[in-house]
Amino acid sequence: MIEPKILKGFRDYLPETMIPKKNIMRKLESTFESFGFSPIDTPALEYTEILLGKGSGETDKQIYRFKDHGDRDVSLRFDLTVPLARFVSLHYNELVFPFKRYHIAPVWRGENTQKGRYREFFQCDFDILGSNALTADYEILLLIMAGFESIECENFLININHRKLLNGIIDHFGLLDKSQNILQAIDKIYKIGKDEVVKILMEEEKIDAAGIHGILKTLRLDGDFSKEGIKGDEIFTVLHSIKDIISDEYTVYADELLTIFQYLQDAGNLHKFAYNPAITRGLDYYTGIVFESFITDRMNFGSVCSGGRYDNLTGLYSKNPVAGVGASFGLDRLLALLEDKEQIGKKQTVSELIIFNMNNDFIPLYYKLADQFKNAGIKTEVILDKQKINNQFKYAERKGVTWVVIAADEEFKANTFNLKNIIDGTETKALTVEEIIHTIKG
Amino acid sequence: MIEPKILKGFRDYLPETMIPKKNIMRKLESTFESFGFSPIDTPALEYTEILLGKGSGETDKQIYRFKDHGDRDVSLRFDLTVPLARFVSLHYNELVFPFKRYHIAPVWRGENTQKGRYREFFQCDFDILGSNALTADYEILLLIMAGFESIECENFLININHRKLLNGIIDHFGLLDKSQNILQAIDKIYKIGKDEVVKILMEEEKIDAAGIHGILKTLRLDGDFSKEGIKGDEIFTVLHSIKDIISDEYTVYADELLTIFQYLQDAGNLHKFAYNPAITRGLDYYTGIVFESFITDRMNFGSVCSGGRYDNLTGLYSKNPVAGVGASFGLDRLLALLEDKEQIGKKQTVSELIIFNMNNDFIPLYYKLADQFKNAGIKTEVILDKQKINNQFKYAERKGVTWVVIAADEEFKANTFNLKNIIDGTETKALTVEEIIHTIKG
């Protein structure tokens, strides 16, 4: 006998976890589609040279790479962005731009496992490609908001920043040559605190105290700054004050942020957003507006949806430069949120109603009855084999189903049936199918 | 620059193919769930020893196998059945039986590519585990039927046979010791013809003409047999005549088929089914009722949904024997059917309506307007940047969208808008949002 074990860092989804996961995916898909974003898919396996592209030490170490039967050097994708770049380059002439797509699919990384980190996980990306319009950035932000609302997650906050505006501030203090290191340090401010950031910049980067404090003060990161960023009308005050000090070439980026926050205010959505100068994202990739989203009563989860604008997605694979803006929902974190709220693990089945089996002779009748409930949108199971009624109740309880229908000779003759709610124990006899549907659908 | 190529046998799904593929998957999922089947998922990568199990030469050659970072011998799953066996063995005590599950996911086989065969493809499995009840077989058949109906495929026929009943017939002719070879030969009868089957059995298996003709005659495979099997009332006639000649130990299997066909007749569904003695499926796996489904006006596609009953799914991994019955839809074949009917490739987007951009100042208003359509279930895009109206029409046409809304100052003041159908060219001015929704939803 072979031991039925599973690889470390991988997991099975039992119904009690897969049902809520599928619900989240369906709601997000439906939201993406409501904005006109179309689904695409790409292979799990690609040529390694495609996936590694420019490569980075970290990715190289984590990628699942091997020789296939034709001795080709192949790898499992480690994200959905590199395959998207390859996809857009390969199909450039078949696509209509701006190209709005979403892609929900697994990726694989052989990294060291820790709590909540898996070697196989689903990404949920959505992007607008081939548009430089600021509206594209705005639309992605609206879509993030709609995504959270679709899964009934209310306490979210979308933090926005602009990479190039940060450069403007750093330039104002004459430190543009150290821009990358300053940004990396600021990016850590919520983790390590302001004092530690100052220390790094002074000791490691040899930046003088005046410059550091000037930058932090301009960014409102010098005092008791909130992890949730700058909110409400203060956003406009701060951005205007930044705009006043930076040199002209950078003011366009302040204006971009001002326009977006103005749109959000006009639409009555500003309370769901913050301007957060401490957020910088991956430095080598994003080139414009960037964003990270938090669940405000679960700040320890980190960002559950992040992204931003990038100048040239396809540069590695094509002469046709394609700009884009997009984001990605972390499905595992959303699922962890549901677990945290104890909304997971209650239901071992999708069934809403179980029809008990009082006699195998009624099988065709039970299934005809089930059809009527199914046609009304009620997920209905028939107990497959006659057994003691107590066992049938036990089955329904263990599966977590609320409603059962009990029917034998008399009931089929009268065409009315007995409905029991096994949560509260109430039973109603002699209901028509329509009455049962009405009761279940509430 | 890196050439943006894709591995042979793999493919990208552009929106025009991914949209119908997702539609098929959603409709099948919804059908599975209407019967109370719950989703599960398992990892793409497993220990090789788990996947190969008993192993077979063919599988060993095709499997994508490699050493991971921890020097573990791992492989990509080549089907969803072996992982299911491992899953049920590992989680035996967490599952409630009968366990009804479906699983739609990709599998990988490094086989030689031919037309219509891919190295990565989606399987769509559904099974009832842990029940010996004949009702489970019946339910799987009903579910296949409901699945075809859900995707508006009308011309299907589900062929049913019973592996053990075939053995009864072969035993009657004293040839049980050659049963496996006889079944393999019969399984090929539609491909190679009756005469060739007879030749193989005589020459290779040294079976005398009387035995061969006896078997074929009993199975109604001796004359001008139809590829679609035996239908209608003749099913009962043939099964009763078989029951009359086989020995007592086998009559229970004839009764199983008779019961199922009787259920189907009682429910008014018999015309969608056939008794087809030439169908035997994989011999080492299935042990009871087996089935294959055909699209009657696309017989060359082969079976698009097949399956059957198996005695002991978990035998390799566990002492708890778990019987099951299930089937699998071939998504690629269903998709090929849509392509064949030219129902694919028409739409490059999910969008139903595009709101033209007459002036970027209206952006917040355009998105507010879009919200009203989205809330009514209409997938709505906003043109991101102001451009010549001809370009906006061109974009809508290339994407395959029918409806566009045109609005500027006057329209927002009056709160009525212009709707154009760009397929037939009709334009209606000054419609309220409700009137537009009503027109689009027909």
Short mmCIF file of N, CA, C and O in Angstrom, two decimals, chain A residues 1-4 7 12-13 18 22 26 29 33-41 43-44 47 50 61-63 66 69 72 86-87 90-91 98 100 102 119-120 135 139 142 263 316-317 349-351 363-364 367 374 379-381 384 395 399, chain B residues 1-4 7 12-13 15 18 22 26 29 33-41 43-44 50 61-63 66 69 72 86-87 90-91 98 100 102 119-120 135 139 142 263 316-317 349-351 363-364 367 374 379-381 384 395 399:
data_model
loop_
_atom_site.label_atom_id
_atom_site.label_comp_id
_atom_site.label_asym_id
_atom_site.label_seq_id
_atom_site.Cartn_x
_atom_site.Cartn_y
_atom_site.Cartn_z
N MET A 1 0.84 -1.20 0.00
CA MET A 1 0.00 0.00 0.00
C MET A 1 0.88 1.26 0.00
O MET A 1 1.91 1.30 0.68
N ILE A 2 0.47 2.27 -0.76
CA ILE A 2 1.23 3.51 -0.85
C ILE A 2 0.64 4.53 0.13
O ILE A 2 -0.58 4.71 0.17
N GLU A 3 1.50 5.17 0.90
CA GLU A 3 1.00 6.15 1.87
C GLU A 3 0.40 7.35 1.14
O GLU A 3 1.07 7.97 0.30
N PRO A 4 -0.86 7.72 1.45
CA PRO A 4 -1.53 8.80 0.71
C PRO A 4 -1.09 10.18 1.20
O PRO A 4 -1.89 10.94 1.74
N LEU A 7 2.53 16.71 -0.87
CA LEU A 7 3.80 17.45 -0.80
C LEU A 7 3.68 18.64 0.16
O LEU A 7 2.66 19.32 0.18
N ASP A 12 -4.92 20.19 -0.22
CA ASP A 12 -6.20 19.80 -0.80
C ASP A 12 -7.26 20.80 -0.36
O ASP A 12 -7.19 21.32 0.75
N TYR A 13 -8.21 21.04 -1.24
CA TYR A 13 -9.38 21.82 -0.85
C TYR A 13 -10.55 20.87 -0.68
O TYR A 13 -11.04 20.31 -1.66
N MET A 18 -13.41 24.72 -0.36
CA MET A 18 -13.51 24.98 -1.79
C MET A 18 -14.79 25.74 -2.12
O MET A 18 -14.80 26.57 -3.05
N LYS A 22 -14.58 29.12 -4.21
CA LYS A 22 -15.26 29.25 -5.50
C LYS A 22 -16.23 30.43 -5.47
O LYS A 22 -16.36 31.15 -6.46
N ARG A 26 -16.05 33.44 -8.08
CA ARG A 26 -17.19 33.76 -8.95
C ARG A 26 -17.61 35.21 -8.81
O ARG A 26 -17.95 35.87 -9.79
N GLU A 29 -15.00 37.36 -10.51
CA GLU A 29 -15.16 37.23 -11.97
C GLU A 29 -16.34 38.05 -12.46
O GLU A 29 -16.27 38.74 -13.47
N GLU A 33 -16.20 41.18 -15.03
CA GLU A 33 -16.98 41.15 -16.28
C GLU A 33 -17.97 42.31 -16.34
O GLU A 33 -18.27 42.81 -17.42
N SER A 34 -18.48 42.73 -15.18
CA SER A 34 -19.43 43.86 -15.19
C SER A 34 -18.74 45.12 -15.71
O SER A 34 -19.39 46.01 -16.25
N PHE A 35 -17.40 45.21 -15.58
CA PHE A 35 -16.64 46.34 -16.11
C PHE A 35 -16.13 46.06 -17.54
O PHE A 35 -15.37 46.85 -18.09
N GLY A 36 -16.50 44.91 -18.10
CA GLY A 36 -16.06 44.59 -19.46
C GLY A 36 -14.69 43.96 -19.54
O GLY A 36 -14.08 43.95 -20.62
N PHE A 37 -14.19 43.42 -18.44
CA PHE A 37 -12.91 42.71 -18.47
C PHE A 37 -13.16 41.26 -18.88
O PHE A 37 -14.01 40.58 -18.32
N SER A 38 -12.39 40.78 -19.87
CA SER A 38 -12.60 39.44 -20.41
C SER A 38 -11.59 38.46 -19.83
O SER A 38 -10.45 38.82 -19.54
N PRO A 39 -11.99 37.19 -19.70
CA PRO A 39 -11.06 36.17 -19.20
C PRO A 39 -10.06 35.74 -20.27
O PRO A 39 -10.39 35.72 -21.46
N ILE A 40 -8.85 35.42 -19.84
CA ILE A 40 -7.89 34.73 -20.72
C ILE A 40 -7.27 33.59 -19.92
O ILE A 40 -7.48 33.49 -18.71
N ASP A 41 -6.52 32.73 -20.59
CA ASP A 41 -5.74 31.72 -19.88
C ASP A 41 -4.45 31.45 -20.65
O ASP A 41 -4.40 31.65 -21.87
N PRO A 43 -0.73 28.69 -20.57
CA PRO A 43 -0.30 27.38 -20.04
C PRO A 43 0.42 27.49 -18.69
O PRO A 43 1.06 28.50 -18.40
N ALA A 44 0.32 26.42 -17.91
CA ALA A 44 1.07 26.34 -16.65
C ALA A 44 2.57 26.22 -16.94
O ALA A 44 3.40 26.72 -16.19
N TYR A 47 8.52 27.79 -21.73
CA TYR A 47 9.97 27.73 -21.85
C TYR A 47 10.59 28.52 -20.68
O TYR A 47 10.14 29.64 -20.38
N ILE A 50 11.61 32.14 -21.29
CA ILE A 50 10.50 33.10 -21.29
C ILE A 50 10.19 33.54 -19.87
O ILE A 50 10.06 34.73 -19.58
N LYS A 61 15.78 30.82 -7.93
CA LYS A 61 15.88 29.79 -6.90
C LYS A 61 14.54 29.10 -6.65
O LYS A 61 14.50 27.94 -6.27
N GLN A 62 13.44 29.84 -6.84
CA GLN A 62 12.13 29.31 -6.45
C GLN A 62 11.41 28.56 -7.56
O GLN A 62 10.44 27.86 -7.31
N ILE A 63 11.85 28.75 -8.78
CA ILE A 63 11.06 28.26 -9.91
C ILE A 63 11.16 26.73 -10.02
O ILE A 63 12.22 26.14 -9.78
N PHE A 66 12.56 22.06 -15.12
CA PHE A 66 13.01 20.71 -15.48
C PHE A 66 13.10 20.55 -16.99
O PHE A 66 12.72 21.45 -17.74
N HIS A 69 10.08 15.88 -22.09
CA HIS A 69 10.40 14.67 -22.88
C HIS A 69 11.21 14.99 -24.13
O HIS A 69 11.92 14.16 -24.64
N ARG A 72 13.49 19.89 -23.69
CA ARG A 72 13.34 21.34 -23.61
C ARG A 72 13.45 21.78 -22.15
O ARG A 72 13.01 21.06 -21.24
N ARG A 86 4.36 37.76 -22.31
CA ARG A 86 4.61 36.87 -23.45
C ARG A 86 3.36 36.75 -24.33
O ARG A 86 3.43 36.81 -25.57
N PHE A 87 2.20 36.63 -23.70
CA PHE A 87 0.91 36.50 -24.37
C PHE A 87 0.62 37.73 -25.24
O PHE A 87 0.26 37.60 -26.41
N LEU A 90 3.04 37.87 -28.21
CA LEU A 90 2.76 36.85 -29.23
C LEU A 90 1.49 37.14 -30.02
O LEU A 90 1.42 36.89 -31.22
N HIS A 91 0.49 37.68 -29.33
CA HIS A 91 -0.82 37.87 -29.97
C HIS A 91 -1.12 39.34 -30.25
O HIS A 91 -2.28 39.71 -30.44
N PRO A 98 -7.45 49.49 -26.07
CA PRO A 98 -7.04 48.93 -24.78
C PRO A 98 -7.64 47.54 -24.54
O PRO A 98 -8.82 47.31 -24.81
N LYS A 100 -8.62 44.77 -21.96
CA LYS A 100 -8.96 44.59 -20.54
C LYS A 100 -9.12 43.11 -20.27
O LYS A 100 -10.02 42.49 -20.82
N TYR A 102 -8.84 39.68 -17.31
CA TYR A 102 -8.55 39.13 -15.99
C TYR A 102 -8.09 37.69 -16.15
O TYR A 102 -8.32 37.06 -17.18
N ARG A 119 3.24 26.69 -1.72
CA ARG A 119 4.05 26.57 -2.94
C ARG A 119 3.17 26.57 -4.18
O ARG A 119 3.66 26.71 -5.29
N GLU A 120 1.90 26.36 -3.98
CA GLU A 120 0.92 26.49 -5.07
C GLU A 120 -0.17 27.42 -4.57
O GLU A 120 -0.76 27.16 -3.52
N THR A 135 -7.66 57.64 -16.78
CA THR A 135 -8.92 56.93 -16.54
C THR A 135 -8.69 55.44 -16.30
O THR A 135 -9.44 54.82 -15.55
N GLU A 139 -10.12 53.50 -13.26
CA GLU A 139 -11.01 52.35 -13.42
C GLU A 139 -10.52 51.16 -12.61
O GLU A 139 -11.33 50.44 -12.00
N LEU A 142 -11.60 51.72 -9.10
CA LEU A 142 -13.03 51.46 -8.94
C LEU A 142 -13.30 49.96 -8.90
O LEU A 142 -14.17 49.48 -8.15
N TYR A 263 -11.96 62.76 -8.67
CA TYR A 263 -12.96 61.85 -9.24
C TYR A 263 -13.63 61.05 -8.11
O TYR A 263 -14.85 60.88 -8.08
N LEU A 316 10.56 42.94 -23.02
CA LEU A 316 11.49 41.81 -23.17
C LEU A 316 11.23 40.99 -24.42
O LEU A 316 12.11 40.30 -24.92
N TYR A 317 9.97 41.01 -24.90
CA TYR A 317 9.57 40.05 -25.93
C TYR A 317 9.16 40.69 -27.24
O TYR A 317 8.83 40.00 -28.18
N THR A 349 -21.26 20.80 2.04
CA THR A 349 -21.93 20.54 0.77
C THR A 349 -22.56 21.83 0.25
O THR A 349 -22.79 22.76 1.02
N VAL A 350 -22.83 21.86 -1.02
CA VAL A 350 -23.59 22.98 -1.58
C VAL A 350 -25.08 22.77 -1.45
O VAL A 350 -25.86 23.69 -1.65
N SER A 351 -25.49 21.52 -1.13
CA SER A 351 -26.92 21.19 -1.11
C SER A 351 -27.70 22.09 -0.15
O SER A 351 -27.26 22.35 0.96
N ILE A 363 -37.89 6.06 -6.35
CA ILE A 363 -36.74 6.76 -6.93
C ILE A 363 -37.10 7.68 -8.10
O ILE A 363 -36.76 8.87 -8.06
N PRO A 364 -37.82 7.17 -9.12
CA PRO A 364 -38.13 8.12 -10.22
C PRO A 364 -38.96 9.30 -9.73
O PRO A 364 -38.76 10.42 -10.19
N TYR A 367 -36.71 11.86 -7.89
CA TYR A 367 -35.92 12.68 -8.81
C TYR A 367 -36.80 13.67 -9.58
O TYR A 367 -36.35 14.77 -9.90
N LYS A 374 -34.86 22.01 -8.19
CA LYS A 374 -33.68 22.46 -8.95
C LYS A 374 -34.06 23.56 -9.94
O LYS A 374 -33.34 24.53 -10.09
N LYS A 379 -30.56 23.85 -4.71
CA LYS A 379 -29.66 22.70 -4.90
C LYS A 379 -30.16 21.52 -4.08
O LYS A 379 -30.20 21.59 -2.85
N THR A 380 -30.53 20.46 -4.76
CA THR A 380 -31.28 19.39 -4.11
C THR A 380 -30.63 18.02 -4.31
O THR A 380 -30.29 17.64 -5.42
N GLU A 381 -30.50 17.31 -3.20
CA GLU A 381 -29.96 15.97 -3.22
C GLU A 381 -31.06 14.98 -2.90
O GLU A 381 -31.96 15.28 -2.13
N LEU A 384 -29.63 8.29 -1.64
CA LEU A 384 -29.53 7.31 -2.72
C LEU A 384 -30.19 5.97 -2.38
O LEU A 384 -30.66 5.28 -3.26
N TYR A 395 -27.07 12.11 8.35
CA TYR A 395 -26.36 12.50 7.12
C TYR A 395 -26.58 13.98 6.81
O TYR A 395 -25.63 14.74 6.58
N LYS A 399 -23.64 16.95 6.98
CA LYS A 399 -23.32 17.73 5.78
C LYS A 399 -23.59 19.21 5.98
O LYS A 399 -23.12 20.05 5.23
N MET B 1 16.32 40.59 -27.18
CA MET B 1 14.90 40.32 -27.05
C MET B 1 14.66 38.81 -27.09
O MET B 1 15.28 38.08 -27.84
N ILE B 2 13.72 38.34 -26.27
CA ILE B 2 13.42 36.92 -26.19
C ILE B 2 12.20 36.64 -27.07
O ILE B 2 11.20 37.35 -27.00
N GLU B 3 12.31 35.61 -27.91
CA GLU B 3 11.18 35.30 -28.79
C GLU B 3 9.98 34.82 -27.96
O GLU B 3 10.11 33.88 -27.17
N PRO B 4 8.80 35.45 -28.14
CA PRO B 4 7.63 35.10 -27.31
C PRO B 4 6.94 33.83 -27.78
O PRO B 4 5.79 33.86 -28.21
N LEU B 7 5.16 26.51 -25.83
CA LEU B 7 5.55 25.11 -26.00
C LEU B 7 4.55 24.38 -26.89
O LEU B 7 3.34 24.60 -26.79
N ASP B 12 -2.62 29.23 -25.66
CA ASP B 12 -3.20 30.38 -24.98
C ASP B 12 -4.70 30.40 -25.29
O ASP B 12 -5.11 30.03 -26.38
N TYR B 13 -5.46 30.86 -24.31
CA TYR B 13 -6.87 31.14 -24.56
C TYR B 13 -7.06 32.63 -24.67
O TYR B 13 -6.94 33.35 -23.68
N PRO B 15 -9.61 35.91 -25.39
CA PRO B 15 -11.00 36.07 -24.91
C PRO B 15 -12.03 35.36 -25.79
O PRO B 15 -12.96 34.75 -25.27
N MET B 18 -11.81 31.86 -24.59
CA MET B 18 -11.94 31.69 -23.14
C MET B 18 -13.35 32.02 -22.66
O MET B 18 -13.83 31.39 -21.72
N LYS B 22 -15.35 29.37 -20.50
CA LYS B 22 -15.81 29.68 -19.15
C LYS B 22 -17.32 29.50 -19.04
O LYS B 22 -17.83 29.05 -18.02
N ARG B 26 -19.04 27.12 -16.34
CA ARG B 26 -20.00 27.65 -15.36
C ARG B 26 -21.32 26.91 -15.41
O ARG B 26 -21.93 26.64 -14.38
N GLU B 29 -20.80 23.49 -13.87
CA GLU B 29 -20.69 23.64 -12.41
C GLU B 29 -22.06 23.85 -11.78
O GLU B 29 -22.39 23.27 -10.75
N GLU B 33 -23.89 21.44 -9.10
CA GLU B 33 -24.31 21.94 -7.79
C GLU B 33 -25.82 21.81 -7.59
O GLU B 33 -26.28 21.62 -6.47
N SER B 34 -26.58 21.89 -8.69
CA SER B 34 -28.04 21.75 -8.55
C SER B 34 -28.39 20.35 -8.05
O SER B 34 -29.41 20.15 -7.41
N PHE B 35 -27.50 19.35 -8.29
CA PHE B 35 -27.69 17.99 -7.79
C PHE B 35 -27.01 17.79 -6.42
O PHE B 35 -26.98 16.68 -5.91
N GLY B 36 -26.42 18.87 -5.87
CA GLY B 36 -25.77 18.75 -4.56
C GLY B 36 -24.33 18.25 -4.63
O GLY B 36 -23.80 17.81 -3.62
N PHE B 37 -23.70 18.30 -5.80
CA PHE B 37 -22.29 17.92 -5.91
C PHE B 37 -21.42 19.13 -5.53
O PHE B 37 -21.60 20.22 -6.07
N SER B 38 -20.46 18.91 -4.63
CA SER B 38 -19.62 19.99 -4.13
C SER B 38 -18.27 20.00 -4.85
O SER B 38 -17.74 18.96 -5.22
N PRO B 39 -17.68 21.21 -4.98
CA PRO B 39 -16.36 21.30 -5.62
C PRO B 39 -15.25 20.88 -4.65
O PRO B 39 -15.35 21.09 -3.44
N ILE B 40 -14.19 20.29 -5.20
CA ILE B 40 -12.96 20.08 -4.44
C ILE B 40 -11.80 20.51 -5.34
O ILE B 40 -11.98 20.77 -6.54
N ASP B 41 -10.60 20.57 -4.76
CA ASP B 41 -9.41 20.78 -5.60
C ASP B 41 -8.23 20.05 -4.96
O ASP B 41 -8.21 19.83 -3.75
N PRO B 43 -3.68 19.44 -5.50
CA PRO B 43 -2.51 20.10 -6.11
C PRO B 43 -2.19 19.57 -7.51
O PRO B 43 -2.46 18.41 -7.83
N ALA B 44 -1.60 20.43 -8.32
CA ALA B 44 -1.11 20.01 -9.64
C ALA B 44 0.06 19.05 -9.50
O ALA B 44 0.23 18.13 -10.29
N ILE B 50 2.79 8.37 -5.76
CA ILE B 50 1.33 8.45 -5.61
C ILE B 50 0.66 8.40 -6.98
O ILE B 50 -0.28 7.65 -7.21
N LYS B 61 5.46 6.91 -19.50
CA LYS B 61 6.15 7.62 -20.58
C LYS B 61 5.65 9.06 -20.73
O LYS B 61 6.39 9.93 -21.14
N GLN B 62 4.37 9.28 -20.42
CA GLN B 62 3.76 10.58 -20.70
C GLN B 62 3.86 11.58 -19.55
O GLN B 62 3.64 12.76 -19.74
N ILE B 63 4.15 11.08 -18.37
CA ILE B 63 4.04 11.95 -17.21
C ILE B 63 5.19 12.97 -17.16
O ILE B 63 6.33 12.67 -17.51
N PHE B 66 9.91 15.16 -12.38
CA PHE B 66 11.20 15.80 -12.13
C PHE B 66 11.52 15.81 -10.64
O PHE B 66 10.70 15.39 -9.82
N HIS B 69 13.09 21.08 -5.44
CA HIS B 69 14.23 21.69 -4.75
C HIS B 69 14.69 20.85 -3.57
O HIS B 69 15.85 20.92 -3.17
N ARG B 72 12.86 15.76 -4.04
CA ARG B 72 11.74 14.83 -4.04
C ARG B 72 11.37 14.49 -5.49
O ARG B 72 11.47 15.34 -6.37
N ARG B 86 -6.18 9.34 -3.84
CA ARG B 86 -5.27 9.77 -2.77
C ARG B 86 -6.00 10.69 -1.79
O ARG B 86 -5.87 10.57 -0.56
N PHE B 87 -6.79 11.60 -2.32
CA PHE B 87 -7.56 12.58 -1.53
C PHE B 87 -8.53 11.86 -0.59
O PHE B 87 -8.59 12.16 0.61
N LEU B 90 -6.65 9.97 2.15
CA LEU B 90 -6.03 10.86 3.14
C LEU B 90 -7.07 11.51 4.05
O LEU B 90 -6.83 11.71 5.24
N HIS B 91 -8.22 11.86 3.49
CA HIS B 91 -9.23 12.61 4.26
C HIS B 91 -10.44 11.75 4.62
O HIS B 91 -11.50 12.30 4.91
N PRO B 98 -22.39 9.05 1.47
CA PRO B 98 -21.84 9.19 0.11
C PRO B 98 -21.32 10.62 -0.13
O PRO B 98 -21.97 11.59 0.22
N LYS B 100 -20.34 13.36 -2.73
CA LYS B 100 -20.59 13.77 -4.13
C LYS B 100 -19.71 14.95 -4.45
O LYS B 100 -19.87 16.00 -3.84
N TYR B 102 -17.39 17.31 -7.55
CA TYR B 102 -16.91 17.55 -8.91
C TYR B 102 -15.58 18.26 -8.85
O TYR B 102 -15.22 18.86 -7.83
N ARG B 119 -1.18 18.81 -24.68
CA ARG B 119 -0.41 18.29 -23.55
C ARG B 119 -0.93 18.85 -22.22
O ARG B 119 -0.58 18.36 -21.17
N GLU B 120 -1.69 19.90 -22.33
CA GLU B 120 -2.39 20.44 -21.15
C GLU B 120 -3.85 20.55 -21.51
O GLU B 120 -4.19 21.20 -22.51
N THR B 135 -29.05 3.63 -7.44
CA THR B 135 -29.49 5.01 -7.60
C THR B 135 -28.32 5.94 -7.92
O THR B 135 -28.48 6.93 -8.63
N GLU B 139 -28.28 8.41 -10.89
CA GLU B 139 -28.09 9.85 -10.70
C GLU B 139 -26.99 10.40 -11.61
O GLU B 139 -27.11 11.49 -12.17
N LEU B 142 -28.47 10.85 -14.98
CA LEU B 142 -29.33 12.04 -15.03
C LEU B 142 -28.48 13.31 -15.11
O LEU B 142 -28.83 14.27 -15.79
N TYR B 263 -36.43 3.17 -14.93
CA TYR B 263 -36.47 4.51 -14.32
C TYR B 263 -36.49 5.59 -15.42
O TYR B 263 -37.25 6.55 -15.35
N LEU B 316 -5.27 1.28 -3.47
CA LEU B 316 -3.82 1.44 -3.46
C LEU B 316 -3.31 2.18 -2.23
O LEU B 316 -2.16 2.06 -1.85
N TYR B 317 -4.16 3.01 -1.64
CA TYR B 317 -3.69 3.94 -0.61
C TYR B 317 -4.31 3.72 0.75
O TYR B 317 -3.97 4.42 1.70
N THR B 349 -14.89 40.24 -26.38
CA THR B 349 -15.08 40.85 -25.06
C THR B 349 -16.37 40.34 -24.46
O THR B 349 -17.25 39.85 -25.16
N VAL B 350 -16.48 40.46 -23.15
CA VAL B 350 -17.75 40.16 -22.48
C VAL B 350 -18.67 41.37 -22.49
O VAL B 350 -19.86 41.24 -22.19
N SER B 351 -18.12 42.55 -22.82
CA SER B 351 -18.92 43.78 -22.73
C SER B 351 -20.17 43.71 -23.58
O SER B 351 -20.14 43.27 -24.72
N ILE B 363 -15.76 62.07 -16.98
CA ILE B 363 -15.37 60.74 -16.48
C ILE B 363 -16.17 60.28 -15.25
O ILE B 363 -16.76 59.19 -15.29
N PRO B 364 -16.24 61.09 -14.18
CA PRO B 364 -17.02 60.58 -13.03
C PRO B 364 -18.48 60.32 -13.40
O PRO B 364 -19.08 59.37 -12.93
N TYR B 367 -18.81 57.00 -15.36
CA TYR B 367 -18.74 55.82 -14.48
C TYR B 367 -19.99 55.68 -13.61
O TYR B 367 -20.40 54.56 -13.30
N LYS B 374 -24.50 48.42 -14.90
CA LYS B 374 -23.92 47.24 -14.26
C LYS B 374 -24.85 46.68 -13.21
O LYS B 374 -25.00 45.47 -13.08
N LYS B 379 -23.03 44.26 -18.71
CA LYS B 379 -21.58 44.45 -18.63
C LYS B 379 -21.20 45.68 -19.45
O LYS B 379 -21.39 45.70 -20.67
N THR B 380 -20.66 46.66 -18.78
CA THR B 380 -20.51 47.98 -19.39
C THR B 380 -19.09 48.51 -19.30
O THR B 380 -18.48 48.51 -18.24
N GLU B 381 -18.58 48.97 -20.44
CA GLU B 381 -17.26 49.57 -20.52
C GLU B 381 -17.38 51.06 -20.76
O GLU B 381 -18.32 51.50 -21.44
N LEU B 384 -11.84 54.93 -22.33
CA LEU B 384 -10.99 55.51 -21.30
C LEU B 384 -10.56 56.95 -21.62
O LEU B 384 -10.34 57.74 -20.72
N TYR B 395 -13.55 50.81 -32.38
CA TYR B 395 -13.20 49.99 -31.21
C TYR B 395 -14.37 49.07 -30.84
O TYR B 395 -14.19 47.86 -30.66
N LYS B 399 -14.36 44.90 -31.19
CA LYS B 399 -14.56 44.06 -30.01
C LYS B 399 -15.82 43.20 -30.13
O LYS B 399 -16.00 42.26 -29.38
#
